[in-house]
mmCIF file of C-alpha atoms in Angstrom:
data_model
loop_
_atom_site.group_PDB
_atom_site.id
_atom_site.type_symbol
_atom_site.label_atom_id
_atom_site.label_comp_id
_atom_site.label_asym_id
_atom_site.label_seq_id
_atom_site.Cartn_x
_atom_site.Cartn_y
_atom_site.Cartn_z
ATOM 1 C CA UNK R 1 -33.274 7.376 10.375
ATOM 2 C CA UNK R 2 -31.612 4.275 9.609
ATOM 3 C CA UNK R 3 -33.424 0.946 9.177
ATOM 4 C CA UNK R 4 -31.922 -1.508 11.934
ATOM 5 C CA UNK R 5 -33.804 -4.380 10.568
ATOM 6 C CA UNK R 6 -31.577 -4.741 7.970
ATOM 7 C CA UNK R 7 -27.387 -4.662 7.716
ATOM 8 C CA UNK R 8 -25.779 -1.555 6.828
ATOM 9 C CA UNK R 9 -23.938 -1.291 3.606
ATOM 10 C CA UNK R 10 -21.125 0.275 2.226
ATOM 11 C CA UNK R 11 -20.136 0.521 -1.333
ATOM 12 C CA UNK R 12 -16.798 0.128 -1.856
ATOM 13 C CA UNK R 13 -14.991 1.470 -5.285
ATOM 14 C CA UNK R 14 -11.755 -0.351 -5.585
ATOM 15 C CA UNK R 15 -9.229 -0.839 -8.653
ATOM 16 C CA UNK R 16 -6.908 -2.669 -6.442
ATOM 17 C CA UNK R 17 -8.894 -5.982 -5.779
ATOM 18 C CA UNK R 18 -8.487 -9.995 -6.715
ATOM 19 C CA UNK R 19 -7.881 -11.729 -9.180
ATOM 20 C CA UNK R 20 -5.298 -8.664 -9.234
ATOM 21 C CA UNK R 21 -1.791 -9.603 -7.946
ATOM 22 C CA UNK R 22 0.702 -7.729 -6.044
ATOM 23 C CA UNK R 23 0.087 -4.530 -4.397
ATOM 24 C CA UNK R 24 -0.974 -3.259 -0.865
ATOM 25 C CA UNK R 25 -4.026 -1.800 -2.243
ATOM 26 C CA UNK R 26 -5.526 -5.295 -3.004
ATOM 27 C CA UNK R 27 -4.644 -6.425 0.588
ATOM 28 C CA UNK R 28 -6.346 -3.144 2.276
ATOM 29 C CA UNK R 29 -9.598 -3.467 0.137
ATOM 30 C CA UNK R 30 -9.581 -7.167 0.685
ATOM 31 C CA UNK R 31 -8.889 -6.753 4.503
ATOM 32 C CA UNK R 32 -11.848 -4.132 4.745
ATOM 33 C CA UNK R 33 -14.070 -6.446 2.966
ATOM 34 C CA UNK R 34 -13.183 -9.563 4.837
ATOM 35 C CA UNK R 35 -13.578 -8.074 8.547
ATOM 36 C CA UNK R 36 -16.229 -5.312 7.988
ATOM 37 C CA UNK R 37 -19.233 -7.670 8.653
ATOM 38 C CA UNK R 38 -17.865 -8.804 12.033
ATOM 39 C CA UNK R 39 -18.308 -4.945 13.078
ATOM 40 C CA UNK R 40 -21.520 -4.445 11.441
ATOM 41 C CA UNK R 41 -20.939 -3.359 8.025
ATOM 42 C CA UNK R 42 -21.582 -5.505 4.611
ATOM 43 C CA UNK R 43 -19.077 -4.568 1.724
ATOM 44 C CA UNK R 44 -20.599 -4.176 -1.672
ATOM 45 C CA UNK R 45 -17.272 -4.030 -3.811
ATOM 46 C CA UNK R 46 -17.039 -2.151 -7.117
ATOM 47 C CA UNK R 47 -13.946 -3.115 -9.111
ATOM 48 C CA UNK R 48 -12.315 -3.234 -12.600
ATOM 49 C CA UNK R 49 -12.688 -6.473 -14.661
ATOM 50 C CA UNK R 50 -9.693 -8.751 -14.901
ATOM 51 C CA UNK R 51 -9.111 -7.433 -18.438
ATOM 52 C CA UNK R 52 -7.542 -4.446 -17.067
ATOM 53 C CA UNK R 53 -5.035 -6.005 -14.834
ATOM 54 C CA UNK R 54 -1.462 -6.904 -16.223
ATOM 55 C CA UNK R 55 -0.875 -9.649 -13.377
ATOM 56 C CA UNK R 56 -3.519 -11.511 -11.842
ATOM 57 C CA UNK R 57 -3.761 -14.381 -9.143
ATOM 58 C CA UNK R 58 -4.361 -18.105 -10.430
ATOM 59 C CA UNK R 59 -4.923 -19.007 -6.796
ATOM 60 C CA UNK R 60 -7.630 -16.458 -6.086
ATOM 61 C CA UNK R 61 -10.281 -18.842 -4.316
ATOM 62 C CA UNK R 62 -13.298 -16.609 -5.684
ATOM 63 C CA UNK R 63 -15.603 -14.190 -4.072
ATOM 64 C CA UNK R 64 -17.736 -16.482 -1.837
ATOM 65 C CA UNK R 65 -20.857 -14.441 -0.193
ATOM 66 C CA UNK R 66 -18.887 -11.379 -0.732
ATOM 67 C CA UNK R 67 -21.151 -9.194 -3.561
ATOM 68 C CA UNK R 68 -18.842 -7.946 -6.262
ATOM 69 C CA UNK R 69 -19.366 -6.140 -9.454
ATOM 70 C CA UNK R 70 -16.515 -6.195 -12.073
ATOM 71 C CA UNK R 71 -17.364 -3.568 -14.976
ATOM 72 C CA UNK R 72 -15.381 -2.957 -17.720
ATOM 73 C CA UNK R 73 -12.103 -1.546 -17.814
ATOM 74 C CA UNK R 74 -9.120 -0.748 -20.492
ATOM 75 C CA UNK R 75 -5.633 -0.100 -19.595
ATOM 76 C CA UNK R 76 -4.779 2.558 -22.304
ATOM 77 C CA UNK R 77 -1.101 1.031 -22.362
ATOM 78 C CA UNK R 78 -1.955 -2.153 -23.530
ATOM 79 C CA UNK R 79 -5.395 -1.860 -25.034
ATOM 80 C CA UNK R 80 -5.234 1.717 -26.787
ATOM 81 C CA UNK R 81 -1.762 1.896 -27.862
ATOM 82 C CA UNK R 82 -0.398 1.773 -31.395
ATOM 83 C CA UNK R 83 3.311 0.753 -31.678
ATOM 84 C CA UNK R 84 3.694 1.282 -27.867
ATOM 85 C CA UNK R 85 2.297 5.098 -27.888
ATOM 86 C CA UNK R 86 -1.523 6.190 -26.889
ATOM 87 C CA UNK R 87 -2.855 9.539 -26.570
ATOM 88 C CA UNK R 88 -1.720 11.503 -23.509
ATOM 89 C CA UNK R 89 -5.547 12.067 -22.678
ATOM 90 C CA UNK R 90 -6.280 8.524 -22.822
ATOM 91 C CA UNK R 91 -4.417 8.632 -19.288
ATOM 92 C CA UNK R 92 -5.877 10.939 -17.424
ATOM 93 C CA UNK R 93 -6.257 10.995 -14.265
ATOM 94 C CA UNK R 94 -4.974 7.343 -14.775
ATOM 95 C CA UNK R 95 -4.550 4.777 -17.386
ATOM 96 C CA UNK R 96 -7.610 3.242 -16.434
ATOM 97 C CA UNK R 97 -9.928 6.196 -16.998
ATOM 98 C CA UNK R 98 -12.221 4.351 -19.130
ATOM 99 C CA UNK R 99 -13.357 2.455 -15.987
ATOM 100 C CA UNK R 100 -15.399 5.062 -15.442
ATOM 101 C CA UNK R 101 -17.685 4.927 -18.178
ATOM 102 C CA UNK R 102 -19.001 1.095 -17.206
ATOM 103 C CA UNK R 103 -18.386 1.675 -13.574
ATOM 104 C CA UNK R 104 -21.024 4.838 -12.674
ATOM 105 C CA UNK R 105 -24.064 2.831 -14.306
ATOM 106 C CA UNK R 106 -22.978 -0.471 -12.541
ATOM 107 C CA UNK R 107 -22.521 1.635 -9.340
ATOM 108 C CA UNK R 108 -25.888 3.132 -9.635
ATOM 109 C CA UNK R 109 -27.297 -0.437 -10.196
ATOM 110 C CA UNK R 110 -25.777 -1.676 -7.292
ATOM 111 C CA UNK R 111 -26.991 1.240 -5.074
ATOM 112 C CA UNK R 112 -30.493 0.737 -6.445
ATOM 113 C CA UNK R 113 -30.602 -3.012 -5.324
ATOM 114 C CA UNK R 114 -28.535 -3.291 -2.146
ATOM 115 C CA UNK R 115 -29.300 0.725 -0.718
ATOM 116 C CA UNK R 116 -26.084 1.200 0.832
ATOM 117 C CA UNK R 117 -25.486 3.794 3.418
ATOM 118 C CA UNK R 118 -22.107 5.124 2.390
ATOM 119 C CA UNK R 119 -19.932 4.944 -0.631
ATOM 120 C CA UNK R 120 -15.913 4.512 -0.171
ATOM 121 C CA UNK R 121 -13.541 5.193 -2.567
ATOM 122 C CA UNK R 122 -9.640 4.420 -2.399
ATOM 123 C CA UNK R 123 -6.580 5.954 -4.641
ATOM 124 C CA UNK R 124 -3.952 5.672 -5.729
ATOM 125 C CA UNK R 125 -5.838 4.990 -9.077
ATOM 126 C CA UNK R 126 -7.640 8.169 -9.092
ATOM 127 C CA UNK R 127 -10.491 7.093 -11.305
ATOM 128 C CA UNK R 128 -11.915 5.319 -8.600
ATOM 129 C CA UNK R 129 -12.464 8.653 -6.700
ATOM 130 C CA UNK R 130 -14.075 10.117 -9.569
ATOM 131 C CA UNK R 131 -16.200 7.283 -10.191
ATOM 132 C CA UNK R 132 -16.966 7.643 -6.052
ATOM 133 C CA UNK R 133 -17.482 11.471 -6.305
ATOM 134 C CA UNK R 134 -20.127 11.187 -9.168
ATOM 135 C CA UNK R 135 -22.044 8.209 -7.529
ATOM 136 C CA UNK R 136 -22.096 10.530 -4.692
ATOM 137 C CA UNK R 137 -23.392 13.244 -6.543
ATOM 138 C CA UNK R 138 -26.062 11.294 -8.290
ATOM 139 C CA UNK R 139 -27.184 9.734 -5.297
ATOM 140 C CA UNK R 140 -26.434 12.038 -2.049
ATOM 141 C CA UNK R 141 -25.095 9.239 -0.235
ATOM 142 C CA UNK R 142 -21.784 10.253 2.064
ATOM 143 C CA UNK R 143 -18.957 9.541 0.401
ATOM 144 C CA UNK R 144 -15.620 8.508 2.284
ATOM 145 C CA UNK R 145 -12.449 9.223 0.303
ATOM 146 C CA UNK R 146 -9.801 6.610 1.138
ATOM 147 C CA UNK R 147 -6.484 8.647 0.219
ATOM 148 C CA UNK R 148 -3.850 6.512 1.460
ATOM 149 C CA UNK R 149 -1.157 8.878 0.191
ATOM 150 C CA UNK R 150 -1.357 12.641 -1.177
ATOM 151 C CA UNK R 151 -2.177 12.671 -4.593
ATOM 152 C CA UNK R 152 0.157 15.766 -5.334
ATOM 153 C CA UNK R 153 3.475 16.912 -3.764
ATOM 154 C CA UNK R 154 4.548 20.523 -4.038
ATOM 155 C CA UNK R 155 7.147 20.394 -1.172
ATOM 156 C CA UNK R 156 9.930 20.278 -3.502
ATOM 157 C CA UNK R 157 9.492 23.192 -6.508
ATOM 158 C CA UNK R 158 12.016 21.758 -8.417
ATOM 159 C CA UNK R 159 10.585 18.362 -8.405
ATOM 160 C CA UNK R 160 6.712 18.207 -8.246
ATOM 161 C CA UNK R 161 4.797 15.116 -8.054
ATOM 162 C CA UNK R 162 3.276 14.121 -10.038
ATOM 163 C CA UNK R 163 5.660 15.891 -12.569
ATOM 164 C CA UNK R 164 3.243 15.661 -15.910
ATOM 165 C CA UNK R 165 1.815 19.401 -15.642
ATOM 166 C CA UNK R 166 -1.708 18.133 -16.907
ATOM 167 C CA UNK R 167 -1.956 15.082 -14.731
ATOM 168 C CA UNK R 168 -0.609 17.404 -11.656
ATOM 169 C CA UNK R 169 -3.090 20.023 -12.423
ATOM 170 C CA UNK R 170 -6.119 17.168 -12.758
ATOM 171 C CA UNK R 171 -5.195 15.454 -9.337
ATOM 172 C CA UNK R 172 -5.160 18.771 -7.632
ATOM 173 C CA UNK R 173 -8.625 19.384 -9.077
ATOM 174 C CA UNK R 174 -9.468 15.750 -7.987
ATOM 175 C CA UNK R 175 -8.289 16.596 -4.567
ATOM 176 C CA UNK R 176 -10.578 20.112 -4.443
ATOM 177 C CA UNK R 177 -13.644 18.050 -4.885
ATOM 178 C CA UNK R 178 -12.750 15.270 -2.408
ATOM 179 C CA UNK R 179 -12.264 18.388 0.053
ATOM 180 C CA UNK R 180 -15.631 20.055 -1.012
ATOM 181 C CA UNK R 181 -17.756 17.083 -1.427
ATOM 182 C CA UNK R 182 -16.643 14.074 0.942
ATOM 183 C CA UNK R 183 -17.874 13.250 4.485
ATOM 184 C CA UNK R 184 -14.103 11.961 5.370
ATOM 185 C CA UNK R 185 -10.710 11.896 4.242
ATOM 186 C CA UNK R 186 -8.758 8.781 4.998
ATOM 187 C CA UNK R 187 -5.159 8.802 5.512
ATOM 188 C CA UNK R 188 -2.590 6.114 6.490
ATOM 189 C CA UNK R 189 -0.107 8.469 7.912
ATOM 190 C CA UNK R 190 0.237 11.145 10.241
ATOM 191 C CA UNK R 191 2.259 13.021 7.500
ATOM 192 C CA UNK R 192 0.224 12.156 5.111
ATOM 193 C CA UNK R 193 -2.865 13.841 7.261
ATOM 194 C CA UNK R 194 -0.474 16.743 7.625
ATOM 195 C CA UNK R 195 0.318 17.297 4.029
ATOM 196 C CA UNK R 196 -3.362 17.070 3.219
ATOM 197 C CA UNK R 197 -4.178 19.806 5.855
ATOM 198 C CA UNK R 198 -1.567 22.230 5.102
ATOM 199 C CA UNK R 199 -3.264 22.212 1.264
ATOM 200 C CA UNK R 200 -6.657 21.735 2.092
ATOM 201 C CA UNK R 201 -7.232 24.546 4.660
ATOM 202 C CA UNK R 202 -10.820 24.482 4.276
ATOM 203 C CA UNK R 203 -11.106 20.960 5.611
ATOM 204 C CA UNK R 204 -12.081 20.902 9.294
ATOM 205 C CA UNK R 205 -9.661 18.744 11.311
ATOM 206 C CA UNK R 206 -12.637 16.255 12.277
ATOM 207 C CA UNK R 207 -13.187 15.218 8.681
ATOM 208 C CA UNK R 208 -9.394 13.515 8.361
ATOM 209 C CA UNK R 209 -9.350 10.034 9.866
ATOM 210 C CA UNK R 210 -6.030 8.072 10.564
ATOM 211 C CA UNK R 211 -6.474 4.572 9.091
ATOM 212 C CA UNK R 212 -3.128 3.019 8.869
ATOM 213 C CA UNK R 213 -2.408 -0.161 6.562
ATOM 214 C CA UNK R 214 -1.933 -3.790 8.683
ATOM 215 C CA UNK R 215 -1.392 -7.310 8.279
ATOM 216 C CA UNK R 216 -4.089 -10.048 7.583
ATOM 217 C CA UNK R 217 -3.851 -12.495 10.684
ATOM 218 C CA UNK R 218 -5.678 -14.964 8.413
ATOM 219 C CA UNK R 219 -2.807 -15.047 5.685
ATOM 220 C CA UNK R 220 -0.177 -15.978 8.811
ATOM 221 C CA UNK R 221 -2.471 -18.656 9.957
ATOM 222 C CA UNK R 222 -2.465 -20.572 6.659
ATOM 223 C CA UNK R 223 1.360 -19.948 6.083
ATOM 224 C CA UNK R 224 2.312 -20.694 9.901
ATOM 225 C CA UNK R 225 5.002 -23.328 11.182
ATOM 226 C CA UNK R 226 6.305 -23.545 7.567
ATOM 227 C CA UNK R 227 9.784 -22.721 6.102
ATOM 228 C CA UNK R 228 11.476 -21.789 9.407
ATOM 229 C CA UNK R 229 15.046 -22.501 8.361
ATOM 230 C CA UNK R 230 17.481 -20.995 10.729
ATOM 231 C CA UNK R 231 20.394 -23.084 9.945
ATOM 232 C CA UNK R 232 21.764 -21.708 6.443
ATOM 233 C CA UNK R 233 25.440 -20.878 6.552
ATOM 234 C CA UNK R 234 25.036 -17.669 5.597
ATOM 235 C CA UNK R 235 22.873 -14.723 6.682
ATOM 236 C CA UNK R 236 19.874 -14.088 4.862
ATOM 237 C CA UNK R 237 18.387 -10.401 4.650
ATOM 238 C CA UNK R 238 15.485 -10.200 2.731
ATOM 239 C CA UNK R 239 13.697 -6.926 0.980
ATOM 240 C CA UNK R 240 10.058 -8.184 -0.318
ATOM 241 C CA UNK R 241 8.433 -5.540 -2.858
ATOM 242 C CA UNK R 242 8.974 -3.050 -5.050
ATOM 243 C CA UNK R 243 12.291 -0.961 -4.991
ATOM 244 C CA UNK R 244 11.487 2.320 -6.428
ATOM 245 C CA UNK R 245 14.575 4.096 -8.225
ATOM 246 C CA UNK R 246 13.454 7.359 -6.229
ATOM 247 C CA UNK R 247 11.438 6.578 -3.032
ATOM 248 C CA UNK R 248 13.559 3.665 -2.160
ATOM 249 C CA UNK R 249 17.397 4.344 -3.965
ATOM 250 C CA UNK R 250 19.268 1.538 -2.559
ATOM 251 C CA UNK R 251 22.663 2.998 -4.142
ATOM 252 C CA UNK R 252 24.146 3.855 -0.511
ATOM 253 C CA UNK R 253 23.669 0.454 0.959
ATOM 254 C CA UNK R 254 25.045 -0.660 -2.133
ATOM 255 C CA UNK R 255 28.005 0.889 -2.024
ATOM 256 C CA UNK R 256 27.850 0.241 1.442
ATOM 257 C CA UNK R 257 27.996 -3.389 0.885
ATOM 258 C CA UNK R 258 31.099 -2.809 -1.527
ATOM 259 C CA UNK R 259 32.871 -1.215 1.117
ATOM 260 C CA UNK R 260 32.078 -4.003 3.735
ATOM 261 C CA UNK R 261 33.147 -6.679 1.014
ATOM 262 C CA UNK R 262 36.367 -5.166 0.253
ATOM 263 C CA UNK R 263 37.114 -4.788 4.015
ATOM 264 C CA UNK R 264 36.473 -8.793 4.229
ATOM 265 C CA UNK R 265 33.704 -8.314 6.593
ATOM 266 C CA UNK R 266 30.830 -9.336 4.114
ATOM 267 C CA UNK R 267 31.478 -12.272 1.835
ATOM 268 C CA UNK R 268 29.265 -14.187 -0.402
ATOM 269 C CA UNK R 269 29.739 -17.259 2.229
ATOM 270 C CA UNK R 270 28.528 -15.300 5.321
ATOM 271 C CA UNK R 271 25.471 -12.923 3.886
ATOM 272 C CA UNK R 272 22.996 -12.551 1.369
ATOM 273 C CA UNK R 273 20.732 -9.922 0.433
ATOM 274 C CA UNK R 274 17.628 -11.272 -1.431
ATOM 275 C CA UNK R 275 15.534 -8.622 -3.054
ATOM 276 C CA UNK R 276 12.094 -10.327 -4.084
ATOM 277 C CA UNK R 277 9.767 -8.624 -6.478
ATOM 278 C CA UNK R 278 11.583 -5.435 -7.000
ATOM 279 C CA UNK R 279 9.605 -4.476 -9.901
ATOM 280 C CA UNK R 280 12.837 -2.786 -11.276
ATOM 281 C CA UNK R 281 15.087 -5.853 -11.962
ATOM 282 C CA UNK R 282 17.046 -4.606 -14.684
ATOM 283 C CA UNK R 283 17.859 -1.217 -13.291
ATOM 284 C CA UNK R 284 18.886 -3.222 -10.170
ATOM 285 C CA UNK R 285 21.285 -5.425 -11.852
ATOM 286 C CA UNK R 286 23.032 -2.817 -13.513
ATOM 287 C CA UNK R 287 23.711 -1.539 -9.991
ATOM 288 C CA UNK R 288 24.889 -4.613 -8.506
ATOM 289 C CA UNK R 289 27.575 -4.737 -11.739
ATOM 290 C CA UNK R 290 28.372 -0.988 -11.146
ATOM 291 C CA UNK R 291 29.364 -1.538 -7.339
ATOM 292 C CA UNK R 292 30.545 -5.276 -7.907
ATOM 293 C CA UNK R 293 28.577 -7.064 -5.472
ATOM 294 C CA UNK R 294 26.542 -9.439 -7.553
ATOM 295 C CA UNK R 295 27.612 -12.130 -5.222
ATOM 296 C CA UNK R 296 26.059 -10.744 -2.402
ATOM 297 C CA UNK R 297 23.007 -9.636 -3.492
ATOM 298 C CA UNK R 298 20.412 -11.896 -5.294
ATOM 299 C CA UNK R 299 17.467 -10.745 -7.405
ATOM 300 C CA UNK R 300 14.356 -13.089 -7.388
ATOM 301 C CA UNK R 301 10.944 -12.800 -9.040
ATOM 302 C CA UNK R 302 7.204 -11.988 -7.719
ATOM 303 C CA UNK R 303 5.892 -15.058 -5.432
ATOM 304 C CA UNK R 304 2.392 -15.485 -4.461
ATOM 305 C CA UNK R 305 1.375 -14.096 -1.119
ATOM 306 C CA UNK R 306 1.241 -16.801 0.894
ATOM 307 C CA UNK R 307 4.548 -18.208 -0.189
ATOM 308 C CA UNK R 308 5.731 -14.533 0.259
ATOM 309 C CA UNK R 309 4.773 -14.480 4.220
ATOM 310 C CA UNK R 310 6.707 -17.960 4.567
ATOM 311 C CA UNK R 311 9.466 -16.461 3.080
ATOM 312 C CA UNK R 312 9.727 -13.506 5.406
ATOM 313 C CA UNK R 313 8.626 -15.819 8.718
ATOM 314 C CA UNK R 314 12.251 -17.753 7.552
ATOM 315 C CA UNK R 315 14.736 -15.025 7.095
ATOM 316 C CA UNK R 316 16.984 -14.113 9.617
ATOM 317 C CA UNK R 317 16.353 -10.410 8.730
ATOM 318 C CA UNK R 318 14.120 -7.975 6.754
ATOM 319 C CA UNK R 319 15.047 -5.147 5.322
ATOM 320 C CA UNK R 320 12.664 -1.808 4.714
ATOM 321 C CA UNK R 321 14.066 0.905 2.295
ATOM 322 C CA UNK R 322 12.061 4.261 2.342
ATOM 323 C CA UNK R 323 13.788 7.406 1.534
ATOM 324 C CA UNK R 324 13.116 11.037 2.849
ATOM 325 C CA UNK R 325 11.226 12.005 -0.127
ATOM 326 C CA UNK R 326 8.587 9.709 1.420
ATOM 327 C CA UNK R 327 8.649 10.806 5.115
ATOM 328 C CA UNK R 328 5.225 10.896 4.914
ATOM 329 C CA UNK R 329 4.613 7.557 3.843
ATOM 330 C CA UNK R 330 4.823 3.983 5.426
ATOM 331 C CA UNK R 331 5.545 1.221 3.243
ATOM 332 C CA UNK R 332 2.596 -1.466 3.827
ATOM 333 C CA UNK R 333 4.779 -4.282 3.778
ATOM 334 C CA UNK R 334 6.177 -2.887 7.336
ATOM 335 C CA UNK R 335 3.262 -4.230 9.139
ATOM 336 C CA UNK R 336 3.728 -7.363 7.939
ATOM 337 C CA UNK R 337 7.532 -7.385 8.835
ATOM 338 C CA UNK R 338 6.191 -6.705 12.255
ATOM 339 C CA UNK R 339 3.821 -9.547 12.399
ATOM 340 C CA UNK R 340 6.778 -11.978 11.199
ATOM 341 C CA UNK R 341 8.107 -11.319 14.375
ATOM 342 C CA UNK R 342 12.042 -11.300 12.669
ATOM 343 C CA UNK R 343 14.628 -8.512 13.087
ATOM 344 C CA UNK R 344 13.854 -5.719 11.074
ATOM 345 C CA UNK R 345 16.656 -3.430 9.870
ATOM 346 C CA UNK R 346 15.196 0.051 8.531
ATOM 347 C CA UNK R 347 17.331 1.921 6.274
ATOM 348 C CA UNK R 348 15.495 5.392 5.901
ATOM 349 C CA UNK R 349 15.175 8.875 7.058
ATOM 350 C CA UNK R 350 15.003 9.213 10.908
ATOM 351 C CA UNK R 351 12.290 12.125 10.919
ATOM 352 C CA UNK R 352 10.144 9.762 8.832
ATOM 353 C CA UNK R 353 6.838 8.125 9.631
ATOM 354 C CA UNK R 354 8.354 5.101 8.952
ATOM 355 C CA UNK R 355 11.303 5.319 11.697
ATOM 356 C CA UNK R 356 8.420 6.697 13.772
ATOM 357 C CA UNK R 357 6.269 3.920 13.584
ATOM 358 C CA UNK R 358 9.341 1.355 14.353
ATOM 359 C CA UNK R 359 10.622 3.348 17.073
ATOM 360 C CA UNK R 360 7.016 3.495 18.811
ATOM 361 C CA UNK R 361 6.722 -0.480 18.230
ATOM 362 C CA UNK R 362 10.388 -0.640 20.148
ATOM 363 C CA UNK R 363 12.568 -1.493 17.090
ATOM 364 C CA UNK R 364 15.615 1.049 16.927
ATOM 365 C CA UNK R 365 17.529 -0.564 14.109
ATOM 366 C CA UNK R 366 17.232 1.991 12.116
ATOM 367 C CA UNK R 367 19.978 3.982 9.698
ATOM 368 C CA UNK R 368 19.977 6.525 7.198
ATOM 369 C CA UNK R 369 19.388 5.350 3.972
ATOM 370 C CA UNK R 370 20.929 8.603 2.024
ATOM 371 C CA UNK R 371 24.356 8.128 3.932
ATOM 372 C CA UNK R 372 26.791 5.193 2.663
ATOM 373 C CA UNK R 373 28.813 5.427 6.201
ATOM 374 C CA UNK R 374 25.348 5.323 8.148
ATOM 375 C CA UNK R 375 24.126 2.390 6.156
ATOM 376 C CA UNK R 376 27.559 0.575 6.950
ATOM 377 C CA UNK R 377 26.885 1.243 10.594
ATOM 378 C CA UNK R 378 23.269 0.716 10.892
ATOM 379 C CA UNK R 379 24.216 -2.937 8.988
ATOM 380 C CA UNK R 380 26.989 -3.943 11.278
ATOM 381 C CA UNK R 381 25.188 -3.413 14.381
ATOM 382 C CA UNK R 382 21.884 -5.044 12.890
ATOM 383 C CA UNK R 383 23.459 -8.135 11.869
ATOM 384 C CA UNK R 384 25.697 -8.345 15.364
ATOM 385 C CA UNK R 385 22.256 -8.033 17.557
ATOM 386 C CA UNK R 386 20.632 -10.807 15.124
ATOM 387 C CA UNK R 387 23.054 -13.182 15.164
ATOM 388 C CA UNK R 388 23.158 -12.883 18.983
ATOM 389 C CA UNK R 389 19.293 -12.940 19.308
ATOM 390 C CA UNK R 390 19.339 -9.516 20.746
ATOM 391 C CA UNK R 391 17.556 -7.715 17.974
ATOM 392 C CA UNK R 392 14.526 -5.555 19.309
ATOM 393 C CA UNK R 393 11.125 -7.494 18.149
ATOM 394 C CA UNK R 394 7.570 -5.536 18.353
ATOM 395 C CA UNK R 395 5.788 -6.938 21.568
ATOM 396 C CA UNK R 396 2.453 -9.412 20.815
ATOM 397 C CA UNK R 397 0.338 -6.475 22.223
ATOM 398 C CA UNK R 398 1.840 -3.462 19.634
ATOM 399 C CA UNK R 399 1.311 -6.250 16.369
ATOM 400 C CA UNK R 400 -2.207 -6.868 17.492
ATOM 401 C CA UNK R 401 -3.141 -2.936 16.972
ATOM 402 C CA UNK R 402 -1.272 -3.104 13.594
ATOM 403 C CA UNK R 403 -3.920 -5.904 12.245
ATOM 404 C CA UNK R 404 -6.647 -5.001 9.281
ATOM 405 C CA UNK R 405 -9.082 -6.529 11.575
ATOM 406 C CA UNK R 406 -8.551 -3.924 13.823
ATOM 407 C CA UNK R 407 -8.080 -1.338 11.039
ATOM 408 C CA UNK R 408 -11.540 -2.443 9.871
ATOM 409 C CA UNK R 409 -12.884 -1.793 13.149
ATOM 410 C CA UNK R 410 -11.943 1.833 12.442
ATOM 411 C CA UNK R 411 -13.714 2.312 9.458
ATOM 412 C CA UNK R 412 -16.558 0.817 10.818
ATOM 413 C CA UNK R 413 -16.530 3.550 13.117
ATOM 414 C CA UNK R 414 -15.941 6.222 10.793
ATOM 415 C CA UNK R 415 -19.008 4.910 8.858
ATOM 416 C CA UNK R 416 -21.082 5.101 11.540
ATOM 417 C CA UNK R 417 -20.152 8.486 12.230
ATOM 418 C CA UNK R 418 -20.954 9.999 8.468
ATOM 419 C CA UNK R 419 -23.869 7.827 8.107
ATOM 420 C CA UNK R 420 -25.244 9.216 11.561
ATOM 421 C CA UNK R 421 -24.260 12.762 10.402
ATOM 422 C CA UNK R 422 -26.143 12.311 7.343
ATOM 423 C CA UNK R 423 -29.144 10.841 8.598
ATOM 424 C CA UNK R 424 -32.160 13.092 8.408
#
């Protein structure tokens, strides 16, 4: 039986955790760690040392009362390379595979000291799942695998993911271990659950759990009332976050901008597209030159999260990009966009989960990212609605359901279930 006299604890294995800067994974784990105690669960975080991260935040306030253990980890690309090259085996299943060597003993020490009831590990750093799997096998504690998105994708035989054969095989093996050993598999979208169920037919439906990404209300409280500039001379459309060359390819949009610019509809005096923290600045700069729209589009560097939220709240419109090859994914940024209560233009695939989520929240300013003509149509309609103050926004009731506090409540319920099932 569980001991009711002490708090229930969960060991959370996550590479993405402060002081690492950037990425939705950081906010997901940090949000769970912040809100789980109110739902009856005390988090114990096992993460990688700061040395493993390329970018760290200077304004991270510290761990406070949260129990966090950072164990040694090396980045093969930075620490184990010679003249920029390193053996491929050192980056299997990812560049931080060395983390497993220190994290397993560190995790065992935390389990002996704090006696958690469950283990939770989160992808997309697959080494975190290997650590969770190992600790589960050594201790017998129930293990929840936070998959977020599928580790492999064979839907297109001509372009499997991952493309590297050895990595694809290893990811498949890890996925099968998750299927065989985990108490529950968490995904962030309905499409991701469907993809897992097609591939892991041996896993019963009740072992899958949908816990979406979300927004952190505390972050918005800290940025409220700032940078609400509505008097700029040109419409500011903002894309905040990474633009992947395949998964968020903006070339159809750029072609549409070039067409509208040539027709005199858009000029540098009445429109600006701001691309913030793209992660692929050089590639995008080349595209802007190719389409001749550098006067309409600005590429800007990464901001601290609070500053990024303020910028989103001050924009005239927010742009979401998601290609059809990611129909089973929803960008984590979408939930912050909803909370900002600014008009959203989504260029995606109408059959994907991102479009479905927006429609569920009452937002229909959506266009097909793959089509230049539809990008132009959707953009013109969006600009007209936004300038008239008639662009649809999510209701307050719909927004509250997307908070990380609500998501943490769902995780706490799942932890209750798996620990109850495993208790003698």
